[in-house]
XYZ file of N, CA and C in Angstrom:
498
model
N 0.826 -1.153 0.000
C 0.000 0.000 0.000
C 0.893 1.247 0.000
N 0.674 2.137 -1.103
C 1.251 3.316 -0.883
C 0.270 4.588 -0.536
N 1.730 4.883 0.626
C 0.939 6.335 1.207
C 0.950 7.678 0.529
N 0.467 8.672 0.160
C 0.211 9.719 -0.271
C 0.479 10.981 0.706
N 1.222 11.710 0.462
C 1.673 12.927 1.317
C 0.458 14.524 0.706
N -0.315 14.814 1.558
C -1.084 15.911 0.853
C -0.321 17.082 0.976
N -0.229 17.891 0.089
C 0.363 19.387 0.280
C -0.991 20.050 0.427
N -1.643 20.147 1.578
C -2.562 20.899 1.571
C -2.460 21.757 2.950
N -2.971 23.059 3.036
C -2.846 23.407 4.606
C -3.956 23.249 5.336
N -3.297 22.798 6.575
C -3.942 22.535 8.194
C -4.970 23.657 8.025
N -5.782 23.347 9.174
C -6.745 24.640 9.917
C -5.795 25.275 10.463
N -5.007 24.339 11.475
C -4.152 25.324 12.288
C -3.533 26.477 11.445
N -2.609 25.879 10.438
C -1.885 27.050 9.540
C -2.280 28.312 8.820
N -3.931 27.676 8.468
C -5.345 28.887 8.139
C -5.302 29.828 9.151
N -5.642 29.231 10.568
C -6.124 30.452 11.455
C -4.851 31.053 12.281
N -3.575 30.813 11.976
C -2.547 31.098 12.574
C -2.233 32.577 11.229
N -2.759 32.197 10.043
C -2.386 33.268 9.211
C -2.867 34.355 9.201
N -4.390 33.758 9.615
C -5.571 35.143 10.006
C -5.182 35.877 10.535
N -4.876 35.325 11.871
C -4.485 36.085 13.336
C -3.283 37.157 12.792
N -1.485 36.811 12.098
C -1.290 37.072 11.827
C -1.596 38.268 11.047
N -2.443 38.041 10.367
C -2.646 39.069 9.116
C -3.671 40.326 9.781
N -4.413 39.951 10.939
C -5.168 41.058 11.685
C -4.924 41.772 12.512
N -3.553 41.435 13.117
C -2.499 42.198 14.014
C -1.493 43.220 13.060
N -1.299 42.947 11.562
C -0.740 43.650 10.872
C -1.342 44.684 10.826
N -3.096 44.126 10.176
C -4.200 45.615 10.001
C -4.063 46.041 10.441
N -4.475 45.771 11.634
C -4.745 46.897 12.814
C -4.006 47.626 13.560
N -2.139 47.464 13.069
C -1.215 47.949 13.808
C -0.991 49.043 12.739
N -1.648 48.826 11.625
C -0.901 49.432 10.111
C -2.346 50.703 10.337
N -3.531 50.457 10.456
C -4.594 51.260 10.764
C -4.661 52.381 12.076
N -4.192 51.634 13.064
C -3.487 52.570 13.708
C -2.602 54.093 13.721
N -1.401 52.910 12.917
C -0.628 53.836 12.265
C -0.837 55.189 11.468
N -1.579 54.659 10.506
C -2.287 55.578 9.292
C -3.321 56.526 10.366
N -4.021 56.592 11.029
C -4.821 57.593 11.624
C -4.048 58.374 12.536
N -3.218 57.650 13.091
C -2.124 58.570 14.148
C -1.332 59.609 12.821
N -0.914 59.243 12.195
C -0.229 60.411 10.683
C -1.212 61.170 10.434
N -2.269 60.694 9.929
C -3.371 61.193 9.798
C -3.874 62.556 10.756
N -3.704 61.705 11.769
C -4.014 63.416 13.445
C -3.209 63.765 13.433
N -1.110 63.915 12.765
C -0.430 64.334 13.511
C -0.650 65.419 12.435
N -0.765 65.223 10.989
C -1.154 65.962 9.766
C -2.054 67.068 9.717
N -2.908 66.813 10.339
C -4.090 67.895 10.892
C -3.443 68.820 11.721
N -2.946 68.274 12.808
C -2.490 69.043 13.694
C -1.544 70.160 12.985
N -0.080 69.771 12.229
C 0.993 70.587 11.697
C -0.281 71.577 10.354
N -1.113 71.250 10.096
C -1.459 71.885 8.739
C -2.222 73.011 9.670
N -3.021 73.040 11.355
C -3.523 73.773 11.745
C -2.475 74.740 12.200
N -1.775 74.343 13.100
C -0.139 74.989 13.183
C 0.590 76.123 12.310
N 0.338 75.781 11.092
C 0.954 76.046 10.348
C 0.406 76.902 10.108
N -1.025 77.002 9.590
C -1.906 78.028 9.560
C -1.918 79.068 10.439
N -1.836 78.905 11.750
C -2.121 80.089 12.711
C -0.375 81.133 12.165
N 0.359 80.013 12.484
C 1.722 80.541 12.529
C 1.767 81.617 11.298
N 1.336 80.919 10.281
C 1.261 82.194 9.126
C 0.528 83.586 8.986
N -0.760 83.250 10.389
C -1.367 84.122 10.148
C -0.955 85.080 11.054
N -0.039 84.241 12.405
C 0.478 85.552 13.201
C 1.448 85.870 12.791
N 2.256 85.968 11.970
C 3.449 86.485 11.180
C 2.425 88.302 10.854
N 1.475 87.598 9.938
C 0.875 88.987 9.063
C 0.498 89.548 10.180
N -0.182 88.941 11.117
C -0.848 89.643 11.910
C -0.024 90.679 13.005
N 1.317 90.362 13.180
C 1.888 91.048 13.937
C 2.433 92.106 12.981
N 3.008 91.744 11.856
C 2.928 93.455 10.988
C 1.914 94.360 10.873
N 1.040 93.742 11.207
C -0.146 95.159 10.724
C -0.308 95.680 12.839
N 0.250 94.507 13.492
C 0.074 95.530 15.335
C 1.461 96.506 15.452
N 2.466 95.641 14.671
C 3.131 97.083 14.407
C 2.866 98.725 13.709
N 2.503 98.101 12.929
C 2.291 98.657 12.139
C 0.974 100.174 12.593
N -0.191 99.888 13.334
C -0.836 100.294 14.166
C -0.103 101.282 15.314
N 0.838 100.344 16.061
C 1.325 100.634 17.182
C 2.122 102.336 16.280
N 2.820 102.108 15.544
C 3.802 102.902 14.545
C 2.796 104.376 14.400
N 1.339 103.881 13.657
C 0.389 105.382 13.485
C -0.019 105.633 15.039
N -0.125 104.853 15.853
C -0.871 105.705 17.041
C 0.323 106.467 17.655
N 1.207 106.587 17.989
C 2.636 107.100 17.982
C 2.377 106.848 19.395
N 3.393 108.132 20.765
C 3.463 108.039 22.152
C 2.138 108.127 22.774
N 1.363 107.404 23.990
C 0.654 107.662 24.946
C -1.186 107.958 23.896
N -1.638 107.249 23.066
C -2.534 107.560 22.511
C -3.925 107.548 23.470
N -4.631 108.200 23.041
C -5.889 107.757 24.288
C -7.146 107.290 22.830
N -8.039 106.665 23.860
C -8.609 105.667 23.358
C -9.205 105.923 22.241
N -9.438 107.260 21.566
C -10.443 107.375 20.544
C -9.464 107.468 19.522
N -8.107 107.814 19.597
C -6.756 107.870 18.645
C -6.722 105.840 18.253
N -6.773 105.304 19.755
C -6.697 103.824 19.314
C -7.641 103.119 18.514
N -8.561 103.093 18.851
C -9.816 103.054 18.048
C -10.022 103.242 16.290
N -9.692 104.439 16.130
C -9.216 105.553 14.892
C -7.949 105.090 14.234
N -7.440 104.228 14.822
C -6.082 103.096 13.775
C -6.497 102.210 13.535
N -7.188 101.352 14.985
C -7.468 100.165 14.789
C -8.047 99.625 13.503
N -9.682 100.847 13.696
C -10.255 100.559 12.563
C -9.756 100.715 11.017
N -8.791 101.667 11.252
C -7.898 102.055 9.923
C -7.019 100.897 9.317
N -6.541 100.552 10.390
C -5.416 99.246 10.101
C -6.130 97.981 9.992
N -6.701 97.323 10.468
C -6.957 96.261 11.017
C -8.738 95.877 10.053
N -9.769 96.821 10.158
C -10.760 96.780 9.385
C -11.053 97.565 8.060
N -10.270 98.042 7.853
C -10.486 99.182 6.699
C -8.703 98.200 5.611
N -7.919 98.383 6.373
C -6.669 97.453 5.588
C -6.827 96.277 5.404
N -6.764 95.606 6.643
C -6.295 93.852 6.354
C -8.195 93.064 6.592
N -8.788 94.707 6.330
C -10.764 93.247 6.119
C -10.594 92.714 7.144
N -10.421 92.942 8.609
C -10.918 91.929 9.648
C -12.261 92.308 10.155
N -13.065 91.769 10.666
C -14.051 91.686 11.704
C -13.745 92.032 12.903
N -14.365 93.062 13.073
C -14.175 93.078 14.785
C -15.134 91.791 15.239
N -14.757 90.952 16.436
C -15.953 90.644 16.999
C -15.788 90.556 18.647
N -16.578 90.171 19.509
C -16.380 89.898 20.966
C -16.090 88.229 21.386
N -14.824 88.328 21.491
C -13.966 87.233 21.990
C -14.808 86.401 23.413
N -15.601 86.987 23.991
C -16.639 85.912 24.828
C -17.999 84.879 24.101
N -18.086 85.603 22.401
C -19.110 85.015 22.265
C -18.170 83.573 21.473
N -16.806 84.160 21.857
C -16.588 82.280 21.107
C -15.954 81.943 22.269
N -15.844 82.014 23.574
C -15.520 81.071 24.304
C -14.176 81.281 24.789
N -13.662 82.447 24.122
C -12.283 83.105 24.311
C -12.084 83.833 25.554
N -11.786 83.448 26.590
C -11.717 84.655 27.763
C -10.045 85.380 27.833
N -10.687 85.958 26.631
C -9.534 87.650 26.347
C -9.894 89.015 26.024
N -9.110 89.698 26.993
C -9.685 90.926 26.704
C -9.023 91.608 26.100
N -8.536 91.353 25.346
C -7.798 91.939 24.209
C -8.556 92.163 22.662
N -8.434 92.916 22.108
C -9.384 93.208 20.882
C -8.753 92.305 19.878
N -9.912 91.821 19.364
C -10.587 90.124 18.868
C -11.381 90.780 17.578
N -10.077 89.783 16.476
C -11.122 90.092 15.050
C -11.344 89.007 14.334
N -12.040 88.633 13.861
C -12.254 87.971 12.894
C -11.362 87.572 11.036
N -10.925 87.043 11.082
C -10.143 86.546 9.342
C -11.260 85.884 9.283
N -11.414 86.850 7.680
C -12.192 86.743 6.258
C -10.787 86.198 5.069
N -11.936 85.508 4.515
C -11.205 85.117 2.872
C -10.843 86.116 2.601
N -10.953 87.135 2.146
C -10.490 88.824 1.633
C -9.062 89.115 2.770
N -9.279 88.730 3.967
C -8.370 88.905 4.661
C -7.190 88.187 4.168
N -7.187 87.215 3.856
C -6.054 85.857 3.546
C -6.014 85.884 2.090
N -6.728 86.908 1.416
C -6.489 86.849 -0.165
C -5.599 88.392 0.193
N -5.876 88.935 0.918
C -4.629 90.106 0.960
C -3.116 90.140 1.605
N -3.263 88.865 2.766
C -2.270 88.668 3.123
C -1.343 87.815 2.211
N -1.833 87.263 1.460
C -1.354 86.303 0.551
C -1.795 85.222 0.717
N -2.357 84.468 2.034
C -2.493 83.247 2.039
C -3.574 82.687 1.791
N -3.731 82.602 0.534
C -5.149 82.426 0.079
C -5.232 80.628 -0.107
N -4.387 80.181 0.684
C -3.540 78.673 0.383
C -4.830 78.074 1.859
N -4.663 79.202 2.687
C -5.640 78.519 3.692
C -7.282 78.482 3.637
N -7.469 76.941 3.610
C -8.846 77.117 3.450
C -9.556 77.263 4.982
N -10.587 78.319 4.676
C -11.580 78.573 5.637
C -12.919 76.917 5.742
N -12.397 76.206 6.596
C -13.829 75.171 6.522
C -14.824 74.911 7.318
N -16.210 74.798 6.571
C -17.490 75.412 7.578
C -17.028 75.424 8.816
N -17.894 76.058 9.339
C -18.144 76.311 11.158
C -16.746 76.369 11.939
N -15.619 76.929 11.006
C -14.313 77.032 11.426
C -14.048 79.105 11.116
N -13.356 79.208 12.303
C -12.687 80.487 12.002
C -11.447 80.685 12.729
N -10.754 81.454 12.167
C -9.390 81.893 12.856
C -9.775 83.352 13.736
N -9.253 83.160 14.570
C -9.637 84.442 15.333
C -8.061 85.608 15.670
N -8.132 86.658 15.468
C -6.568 87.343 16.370
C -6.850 88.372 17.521
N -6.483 87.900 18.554
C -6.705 88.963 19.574
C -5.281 89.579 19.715
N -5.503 90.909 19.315
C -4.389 92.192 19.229
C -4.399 92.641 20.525
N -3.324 92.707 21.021
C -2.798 93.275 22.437
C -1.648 94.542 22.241
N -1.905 95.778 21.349
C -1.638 96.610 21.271
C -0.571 97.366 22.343
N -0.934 97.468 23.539
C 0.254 97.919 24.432
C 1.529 97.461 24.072
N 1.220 95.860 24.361
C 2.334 94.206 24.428
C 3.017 94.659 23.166
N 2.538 94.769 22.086
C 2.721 94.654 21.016
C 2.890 92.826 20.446
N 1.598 92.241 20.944
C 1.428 90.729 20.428
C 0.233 90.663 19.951
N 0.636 88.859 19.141
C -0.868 88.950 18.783
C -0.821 87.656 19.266
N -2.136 87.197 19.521
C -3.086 85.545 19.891
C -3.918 85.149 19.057
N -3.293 84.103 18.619
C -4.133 82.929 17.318
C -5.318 81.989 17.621
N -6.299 82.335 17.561
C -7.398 80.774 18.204
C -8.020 80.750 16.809
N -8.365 79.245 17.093
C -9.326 78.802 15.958
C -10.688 78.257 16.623
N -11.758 78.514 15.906
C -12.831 78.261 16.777
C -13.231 76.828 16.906
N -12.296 75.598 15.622
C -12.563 74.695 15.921
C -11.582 73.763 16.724
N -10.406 74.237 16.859
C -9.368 74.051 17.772
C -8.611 72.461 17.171
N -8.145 71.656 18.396
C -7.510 70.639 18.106
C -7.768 69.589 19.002
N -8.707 68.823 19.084
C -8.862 67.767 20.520
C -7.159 66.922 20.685
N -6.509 67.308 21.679
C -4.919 66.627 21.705
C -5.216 65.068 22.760
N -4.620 64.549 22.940
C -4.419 62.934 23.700
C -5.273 62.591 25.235
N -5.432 63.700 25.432
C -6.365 63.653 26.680
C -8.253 64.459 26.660
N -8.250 64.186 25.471
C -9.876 64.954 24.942
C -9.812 66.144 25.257
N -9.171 67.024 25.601
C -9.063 68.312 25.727
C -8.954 69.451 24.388
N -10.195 70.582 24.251
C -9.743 70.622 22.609
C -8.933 72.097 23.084
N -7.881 72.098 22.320
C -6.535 73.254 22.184
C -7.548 73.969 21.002
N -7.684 75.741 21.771
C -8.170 76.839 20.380
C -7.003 77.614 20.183
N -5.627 78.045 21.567
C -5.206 79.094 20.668
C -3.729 78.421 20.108
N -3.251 79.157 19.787
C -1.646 78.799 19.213
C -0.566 78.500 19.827
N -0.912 79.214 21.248
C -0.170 78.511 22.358
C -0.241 77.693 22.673
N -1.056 77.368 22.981
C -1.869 75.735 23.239
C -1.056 74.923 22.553
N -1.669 74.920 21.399
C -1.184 74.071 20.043
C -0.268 74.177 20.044
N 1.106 74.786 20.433
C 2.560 74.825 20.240
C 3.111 73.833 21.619
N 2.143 73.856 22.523
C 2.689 72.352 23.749
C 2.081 71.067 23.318
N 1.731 70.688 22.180
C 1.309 69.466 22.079
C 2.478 68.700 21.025
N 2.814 67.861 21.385
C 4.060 67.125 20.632
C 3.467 65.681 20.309
């Protein structure tokens, strides 16, 4: 009687490949969404960073027309010159987005970022960039209204924020 050797595979060798092959997915799926959030994150980054570049030339720039010791209706009378009449911002009130700053809070418009040049950043629904101008300081503060949820569900709006998350 001759015996016959099958080249066929086991169950065992079937479900040892599965297993295999679903620890790959899911380490590889992982992977891809973690790039994925770190991508979001640098492209939001990146965005503010560009926008406080412009944005701090035009608080110079302000600071420069109001000259020594201005009082408030001289500040006012640039602001709007520089800031809404030049670079198209919005004034708006930094409490109705959740911002507790009291620093004067404008709004970026498309017109705004088609004058600064960066017409590269897209505005997407129910998203805005916000700059609160601190005129004395001579700084500016970047929030976005849709922010960044970072590793502990916490969502990061301004640029500071977003610059401690690694």
């Amino acid at each position: 009687m001759k015996i016959r050797k099958e080249n066929a595979i086991t169950l065992i060798s079937l479900a040892i490949t599965v297993i295999v092959i679903l620890i790959i997915s899911s380490v590889a799926t992982y992977s891809g969404k973690e790039i994925i959030r770190k991508g979001k994150l640098e492209e939001l980054r990146t965005n503010m960073l560009l926008i406080q570049a412009k944005a701090k030339e035009y608080v110079e720039d302000a600071n420069f027309k109001m000259g020594l010791a201005p009082d408030e209706t001289r500040k006012e009378e640039v602001r709007r010159s520089v800031y809404v009449d030049g670079a198209k911002l919005e004034k708006v009130n930094a409490q109705e987005y959740g911002i507790d700053n009291s620093s004067v809070c404008y709004k970026v418009t498309k017109e705004t970022l088609n004058i600064w040049g960066l017409d590269k950043i897209e505005l997407k629904d129910n998203e805005d960039y916000l700059i609160a101008f601190d005129d004395e300081n001579a700084t500016v503060e970047i929030y976005n209204t849709k922010g960044f949820v970072d590793d502990n569900g916490d969502t990061r709006n301004s640029l500071t924020d977003i610059e401690e998350i690694r």
